[in-house]
């Protein structure tokens, strides 16, 4: 039996567990994991470095024309994010980038450029891609669409737990407000807003472990692979 490689799209708001779960699912199937959030963070980092604002469309276009963004794995298998061959992985989770990424992500020209790259990366299948518009815009015909949700409190707790490793100091209230603002911006932007695809399967991860939510998606994916391989 020829096992067909499928496209798995995992969408959801910040802190819902998309990235970690997507990595685990990709590892299980030996698929390529594509972190679209890292791509948007990378272009945000590049724009901030050159003091470019989201409403400066001329400078945004110049930046996109002269900037390449790529995702590569190092010798240990860890995914790293590069801007013009510079490893910017340590910088894209900074407080400044986190506070600004939704503004830059709402710029239509930036989204168009990122979507083009993402589609090229996934055109052969065998990928797990997470983001906010994968199932609705990037791959509307994805074989499996997942939409993860979680309470604001739980998402803030997860974010707080990540901060020490990134040398970031923020209060719980600051994190809650940061996530609240990102939710508002992501869901209300004109271009590719965060929304659940009509055929996406919703999973509430508020009280699930990474292992539990990963297993739920693996079971769903295996059923699809089995059907498509007959």
PDB file of C-alpha atoms in Angstrom, residues 1-199:
ATOM      1  CA  UNK A   1       0.000   0.000   0.000  1.00  0.00           C
ATOM      2  CA  UNK A   2       1.354   3.411  -1.028  1.00  0.00           C
ATOM      3  CA  UNK A   3       1.072   5.743   1.953  1.00  0.00           C
ATOM      4  CA  UNK A   4       0.215   9.195   0.704  1.00  0.00           C
ATOM      5  CA  UNK A   5       1.813  12.184   2.385  1.00  0.00           C
ATOM      6  CA  UNK A   6      -0.824  14.684   3.421  1.00  0.00           C
ATOM      7  CA  UNK A   7      -0.958  18.348   4.390  1.00  0.00           C
ATOM      8  CA  UNK A   8      -1.886  19.039   8.014  1.00  0.00           C
ATOM      9  CA  UNK A   9      -2.907  22.625   8.858  1.00  0.00           C
ATOM     10  CA  UNK A  10      -3.020  23.684  12.506  1.00  0.00           C
ATOM     11  CA  UNK A  11      -4.447  27.123  13.268  1.00  0.00           C
ATOM     12  CA  UNK A  12      -5.320  28.945  16.455  1.00  0.00           C
ATOM     13  CA  UNK A  13      -4.594  31.997  18.606  1.00  0.00           C
ATOM     14  CA  UNK A  14      -1.364  32.725  20.463  1.00  0.00           C
ATOM     15  CA  UNK A  15      -0.620  30.266  23.255  1.00  0.00           C
ATOM     16  CA  UNK A  16      -3.043  27.581  22.128  1.00  0.00           C
ATOM     17  CA  UNK A  17      -0.197  25.100  21.666  1.00  0.00           C
ATOM     18  CA  UNK A  18       0.092  25.211  17.884  1.00  0.00           C
ATOM     19  CA  UNK A  19       3.844  25.194  17.455  1.00  0.00           C
ATOM     20  CA  UNK A  20       4.741  22.537  20.010  1.00  0.00           C
ATOM     21  CA  UNK A  21       1.924  20.267  18.887  1.00  0.00           C
ATOM     22  CA  UNK A  22       2.737  20.761  15.201  1.00  0.00           C
ATOM     23  CA  UNK A  23       6.380  19.864  15.832  1.00  0.00           C
ATOM     24  CA  UNK A  24       5.368  16.677  17.657  1.00  0.00           C
ATOM     25  CA  UNK A  25       2.918  15.646  14.932  1.00  0.00           C
ATOM     26  CA  UNK A  26       5.526  16.289  12.233  1.00  0.00           C
ATOM     27  CA  UNK A  27       8.101  14.261  14.153  1.00  0.00           C
ATOM     28  CA  UNK A  28       5.666  11.344  14.470  1.00  0.00           C
ATOM     29  CA  UNK A  29       5.008  11.174  10.730  1.00  0.00           C
ATOM     30  CA  UNK A  30       8.546  12.270   9.765  1.00  0.00           C
ATOM     31  CA  UNK A  31       6.995  15.219   7.973  1.00  0.00           C
ATOM     32  CA  UNK A  32       8.444  18.701   7.502  1.00  0.00           C
ATOM     33  CA  UNK A  33       7.312  21.188  10.150  1.00  0.00           C
ATOM     34  CA  UNK A  34       6.824  24.776   8.975  1.00  0.00           C
ATOM     35  CA  UNK A  35       6.505  27.427  11.689  1.00  0.00           C
ATOM     36  CA  UNK A  36       4.774  30.302   9.892  1.00  0.00           C
ATOM     37  CA  UNK A  37       4.703  32.337  13.103  1.00  0.00           C
ATOM     38  CA  UNK A  38       8.494  32.365  13.092  1.00  0.00           C
ATOM     39  CA  UNK A  39       8.428  33.712   9.538  1.00  0.00           C
ATOM     40  CA  UNK A  40       6.204  36.648  10.513  1.00  0.00           C
ATOM     41  CA  UNK A  41       8.332  37.271  13.574  1.00  0.00           C
ATOM     42  CA  UNK A  42      11.440  37.277  11.397  1.00  0.00           C
ATOM     43  CA  UNK A  43      10.136  39.940   9.022  1.00  0.00           C
ATOM     44  CA  UNK A  44       8.937  41.942  12.045  1.00  0.00           C
ATOM     45  CA  UNK A  45      12.416  41.720  13.566  1.00  0.00           C
ATOM     46  CA  UNK A  46      13.966  42.874  10.275  1.00  0.00           C
ATOM     47  CA  UNK A  47      11.560  45.815  10.003  1.00  0.00           C
ATOM     48  CA  UNK A  48      12.183  46.933  13.586  1.00  0.00           C
ATOM     49  CA  UNK A  49      15.936  46.705  13.035  1.00  0.00           C
ATOM     50  CA  UNK A  50      15.639  49.292  10.252  1.00  0.00           C
ATOM     51  CA  UNK A  51      13.009  51.398  12.040  1.00  0.00           C
ATOM     52  CA  UNK A  52      10.377  50.587   9.443  1.00  0.00           C
ATOM     53  CA  UNK A  53       6.769  51.068  10.510  1.00  0.00           C
ATOM     54  CA  UNK A  54       3.820  48.934   9.330  1.00  0.00           C
ATOM     55  CA  UNK A  55       2.160  51.864   7.551  1.00  0.00           C
ATOM     56  CA  UNK A  56       5.271  52.718   5.492  1.00  0.00           C
ATOM     57  CA  UNK A  57       4.340  50.647   2.457  1.00  0.00           C
ATOM     58  CA  UNK A  58       7.227  51.859   0.337  1.00  0.00           C
ATOM     59  CA  UNK A  59       9.798  50.760   2.904  1.00  0.00           C
ATOM     60  CA  UNK A  60       7.926  47.507   3.515  1.00  0.00           C
ATOM     61  CA  UNK A  61       8.143  46.699  -0.208  1.00  0.00           C
ATOM     62  CA  UNK A  62      11.863  47.521  -0.243  1.00  0.00           C
ATOM     63  CA  UNK A  63      12.402  45.307   2.795  1.00  0.00           C
ATOM     64  CA  UNK A  64      10.583  42.365   1.201  1.00  0.00           C
ATOM     65  CA  UNK A  65      12.555  42.742  -2.026  1.00  0.00           C
ATOM     66  CA  UNK A  66      15.895  42.648  -0.212  1.00  0.00           C
ATOM     67  CA  UNK A  67      15.094  40.147   2.550  1.00  0.00           C
ATOM     68  CA  UNK A  68      15.035  36.371   2.379  1.00  0.00           C
ATOM     69  CA  UNK A  69      13.469  34.333   5.164  1.00  0.00           C
ATOM     70  CA  UNK A  70      14.203  30.646   5.550  1.00  0.00           C
ATOM     71  CA  UNK A  71      13.730  27.851   8.072  1.00  0.00           C
ATOM     72  CA  UNK A  72      16.578  25.383   8.511  1.00  0.00           C
ATOM     73  CA  UNK A  73      17.413  22.563  10.876  1.00  0.00           C
ATOM     74  CA  UNK A  74      20.742  22.454  12.688  1.00  0.00           C
ATOM     75  CA  UNK A  75      22.794  19.317  13.382  1.00  0.00           C
ATOM     76  CA  UNK A  76      20.594  18.430  16.369  1.00  0.00           C
ATOM     77  CA  UNK A  77      17.381  18.718  14.349  1.00  0.00           C
ATOM     78  CA  UNK A  78      16.290  22.015  15.922  1.00  0.00           C
ATOM     79  CA  UNK A  79      14.560  24.412  13.550  1.00  0.00           C
ATOM     80  CA  UNK A  80      16.270  27.782  13.204  1.00  0.00           C
ATOM     81  CA  UNK A  81      14.979  30.942  11.537  1.00  0.00           C
ATOM     82  CA  UNK A  82      17.190  32.929   9.184  1.00  0.00           C
ATOM     83  CA  UNK A  83      16.985  36.425   7.727  1.00  0.00           C
ATOM     84  CA  UNK A  84      19.386  36.813   4.813  1.00  0.00           C
ATOM     85  CA  UNK A  85      21.367  33.824   6.118  1.00  0.00           C
ATOM     86  CA  UNK A  86      21.632  35.354   9.621  1.00  0.00           C
ATOM     87  CA  UNK A  87      20.298  33.127  12.389  1.00  0.00           C
ATOM     88  CA  UNK A  88      17.789  35.349  14.189  1.00  0.00           C
ATOM     89  CA  UNK A  89      16.164  32.583  16.243  1.00  0.00           C
ATOM     90  CA  UNK A  90      17.287  34.074  19.604  1.00  0.00           C
ATOM     91  CA  UNK A  91      15.757  37.457  18.718  1.00  0.00           C
ATOM     92  CA  UNK A  92      12.321  36.759  17.243  1.00  0.00           C
ATOM     93  CA  UNK A  93      10.694  35.919  20.594  1.00  0.00           C
ATOM     94  CA  UNK A  94      11.736  39.201  22.210  1.00  0.00           C
ATOM     95  CA  UNK A  95       9.186  41.412  23.945  1.00  0.00           C
ATOM     96  CA  UNK A  96       9.524  44.062  21.237  1.00  0.00           C
ATOM     97  CA  UNK A  97       8.842  41.584  18.426  1.00  0.00           C
ATOM     98  CA  UNK A  98       5.959  39.989  20.347  1.00  0.00           C
ATOM     99  CA  UNK A  99       4.326  43.374  20.846  1.00  0.00           C
ATOM    100  CA  UNK A 100       4.628  44.318  17.161  1.00  0.00           C
ATOM    101  CA  UNK A 101       4.267  41.110  15.151  1.00  0.00           C
ATOM    102  CA  UNK A 102       0.477  41.371  14.822  1.00  0.00           C
ATOM    103  CA  UNK A 103       0.766  44.876  13.352  1.00  0.00           C
ATOM    104  CA  UNK A 104       3.220  43.746  10.680  1.00  0.00           C
ATOM    105  CA  UNK A 105       1.276  40.527  10.088  1.00  0.00           C
ATOM    106  CA  UNK A 106      -1.781  42.607   9.199  1.00  0.00           C
ATOM    107  CA  UNK A 107       0.043  44.297   6.281  1.00  0.00           C
ATOM    108  CA  UNK A 108      -1.383  42.714   3.116  1.00  0.00           C
ATOM    109  CA  UNK A 109       1.905  42.873   1.185  1.00  0.00           C
ATOM    110  CA  UNK A 110       3.734  41.024   3.957  1.00  0.00           C
ATOM    111  CA  UNK A 111       1.063  38.337   4.157  1.00  0.00           C
ATOM    112  CA  UNK A 112       1.080  37.879   0.378  1.00  0.00           C
ATOM    113  CA  UNK A 113       4.865  37.414   0.396  1.00  0.00           C
ATOM    114  CA  UNK A 114       4.790  34.961   3.308  1.00  0.00           C
ATOM    115  CA  UNK A 115       1.901  32.946   1.861  1.00  0.00           C
ATOM    116  CA  UNK A 116       3.768  32.575  -1.424  1.00  0.00           C
ATOM    117  CA  UNK A 117       6.796  31.152   0.400  1.00  0.00           C
ATOM    118  CA  UNK A 118       4.629  28.873   2.546  1.00  0.00           C
ATOM    119  CA  UNK A 119       2.790  27.417  -0.445  1.00  0.00           C
ATOM    120  CA  UNK A 120       6.071  26.629  -2.191  1.00  0.00           C
ATOM    121  CA  UNK A 121       7.358  24.872   0.922  1.00  0.00           C
ATOM    122  CA  UNK A 122       4.268  22.698   1.194  1.00  0.00           C
ATOM    123  CA  UNK A 123       3.328  22.001  -2.400  1.00  0.00           C
ATOM    124  CA  UNK A 124       4.579  18.388  -2.322  1.00  0.00           C
ATOM    125  CA  UNK A 125       2.728  17.448   0.848  1.00  0.00           C
ATOM    126  CA  UNK A 126       4.226  15.660   3.824  1.00  0.00           C
ATOM    127  CA  UNK A 127       4.072  18.827   5.933  1.00  0.00           C
ATOM    128  CA  UNK A 128       2.602  20.114   9.165  1.00  0.00           C
ATOM    129  CA  UNK A 129       2.131  23.868   9.072  1.00  0.00           C
ATOM    130  CA  UNK A 130       0.836  26.005  11.908  1.00  0.00           C
ATOM    131  CA  UNK A 131      -0.342  29.587  11.952  1.00  0.00           C
ATOM    132  CA  UNK A 132      -3.503  31.652  11.881  1.00  0.00           C
ATOM    133  CA  UNK A 133      -4.650  31.346   8.266  1.00  0.00           C
ATOM    134  CA  UNK A 134      -3.250  28.009   7.093  1.00  0.00           C
ATOM    135  CA  UNK A 135      -6.581  26.236   6.715  1.00  0.00           C
ATOM    136  CA  UNK A 136      -8.382  29.288   5.343  1.00  0.00           C
ATOM    137  CA  UNK A 137      -5.832  30.974   3.060  1.00  0.00           C
ATOM    138  CA  UNK A 138      -2.509  29.177   2.662  1.00  0.00           C
ATOM    139  CA  UNK A 139      -3.861  25.647   2.168  1.00  0.00           C
ATOM    140  CA  UNK A 140      -7.676  25.823   2.013  1.00  0.00           C
ATOM    141  CA  UNK A 141      -7.614  22.297   0.546  1.00  0.00           C
ATOM    142  CA  UNK A 142      -5.425  20.829   3.305  1.00  0.00           C
ATOM    143  CA  UNK A 143      -6.188  17.181   4.017  1.00  0.00           C
ATOM    144  CA  UNK A 144      -6.597  17.812   7.734  1.00  0.00           C
ATOM    145  CA  UNK A 145      -7.453  21.135   9.337  1.00  0.00           C
ATOM    146  CA  UNK A 146      -7.179  21.602  13.084  1.00  0.00           C
ATOM    147  CA  UNK A 147      -8.204  24.698  15.049  1.00  0.00           C
ATOM    148  CA  UNK A 148      -6.762  24.824  18.569  1.00  0.00           C
ATOM    149  CA  UNK A 149      -8.331  26.992  21.255  1.00  0.00           C
ATOM    150  CA  UNK A 150      -7.611  27.570  24.941  1.00  0.00           C
ATOM    151  CA  UNK A 151      -8.704  29.968  27.662  1.00  0.00           C
ATOM    152  CA  UNK A 152      -6.903  33.293  27.915  1.00  0.00           C
ATOM    153  CA  UNK A 153      -5.681  32.408  31.434  1.00  0.00           C
ATOM    154  CA  UNK A 154      -4.165  29.102  30.328  1.00  0.00           C
ATOM    155  CA  UNK A 155      -2.505  30.690  27.314  1.00  0.00           C
ATOM    156  CA  UNK A 156      -0.995  33.391  29.521  1.00  0.00           C
ATOM    157  CA  UNK A 157       0.340  30.766  31.938  1.00  0.00           C
ATOM    158  CA  UNK A 158       2.050  28.959  29.057  1.00  0.00           C
ATOM    159  CA  UNK A 159       3.603  32.180  27.812  1.00  0.00           C
ATOM    160  CA  UNK A 160       4.879  33.058  31.310  1.00  0.00           C
ATOM    161  CA  UNK A 161       6.541  29.650  31.537  1.00  0.00           C
ATOM    162  CA  UNK A 162       8.441  30.308  28.295  1.00  0.00           C
ATOM    163  CA  UNK A 163       9.812  33.722  29.265  1.00  0.00           C
ATOM    164  CA  UNK A 164      12.771  32.759  31.518  1.00  0.00           C
ATOM    165  CA  UNK A 165      14.409  30.772  28.704  1.00  0.00           C
ATOM    166  CA  UNK A 166      14.115  33.865  26.516  1.00  0.00           C
ATOM    167  CA  UNK A 167      15.467  36.215  29.198  1.00  0.00           C
ATOM    168  CA  UNK A 168      12.223  38.210  29.098  1.00  0.00           C
ATOM    169  CA  UNK A 169      10.646  39.690  32.219  1.00  0.00           C
ATOM    170  CA  UNK A 170       6.917  40.408  32.067  1.00  0.00           C
ATOM    171  CA  UNK A 171       4.176  40.308  34.692  1.00  0.00           C
ATOM    172  CA  UNK A 172       1.203  37.974  34.315  1.00  0.00           C
ATOM    173  CA  UNK A 173      -1.075  40.971  33.686  1.00  0.00           C
ATOM    174  CA  UNK A 174       1.259  42.247  30.968  1.00  0.00           C
ATOM    175  CA  UNK A 175       1.235  38.866  29.251  1.00  0.00           C
ATOM    176  CA  UNK A 176      -2.567  38.658  29.447  1.00  0.00           C
ATOM    177  CA  UNK A 177      -2.905  42.109  27.891  1.00  0.00           C
ATOM    178  CA  UNK A 178      -0.334  41.271  25.206  1.00  0.00           C
ATOM    179  CA  UNK A 179      -2.256  38.141  24.207  1.00  0.00           C
ATOM    180  CA  UNK A 180      -5.584  39.964  24.367  1.00  0.00           C
ATOM    181  CA  UNK A 181      -4.300  42.641  21.999  1.00  0.00           C
ATOM    182  CA  UNK A 182      -2.847  40.040  19.638  1.00  0.00           C
ATOM    183  CA  UNK A 183      -6.166  38.198  19.568  1.00  0.00           C
ATOM    184  CA  UNK A 184      -7.982  41.421  18.711  1.00  0.00           C
ATOM    185  CA  UNK A 185      -5.554  42.408  15.969  1.00  0.00           C
ATOM    186  CA  UNK A 186      -5.322  38.917  14.495  1.00  0.00           C
ATOM    187  CA  UNK A 187      -9.078  38.396  14.320  1.00  0.00           C
ATOM    188  CA  UNK A 188     -10.033  41.890  13.119  1.00  0.00           C
ATOM    189  CA  UNK A 189      -7.437  42.561  10.408  1.00  0.00           C
ATOM    190  CA  UNK A 190      -8.739  42.964   6.862  1.00  0.00           C
ATOM    191  CA  UNK A 191      -6.299  40.551   5.234  1.00  0.00           C
ATOM    192  CA  UNK A 192      -6.370  36.861   6.243  1.00  0.00           C
ATOM    193  CA  UNK A 193      -7.842  37.285   9.728  1.00  0.00           C
ATOM    194  CA  UNK A 194      -7.599  34.537  12.325  1.00  0.00           C
ATOM    195  CA  UNK A 195     -10.688  32.399  11.916  1.00  0.00           C
ATOM    196  CA  UNK A 196     -11.699  28.777  12.033  1.00  0.00           C
ATOM    197  CA  UNK A 197     -12.149  27.120   8.645  1.00  0.00           C
ATOM    198  CA  UNK A 198     -15.647  25.714   8.182  1.00  0.00           C
ATOM    199  CA  UNK A 199     -14.251  22.183   7.874  1.00  0.00           C
TER     200      UNK A 199
END
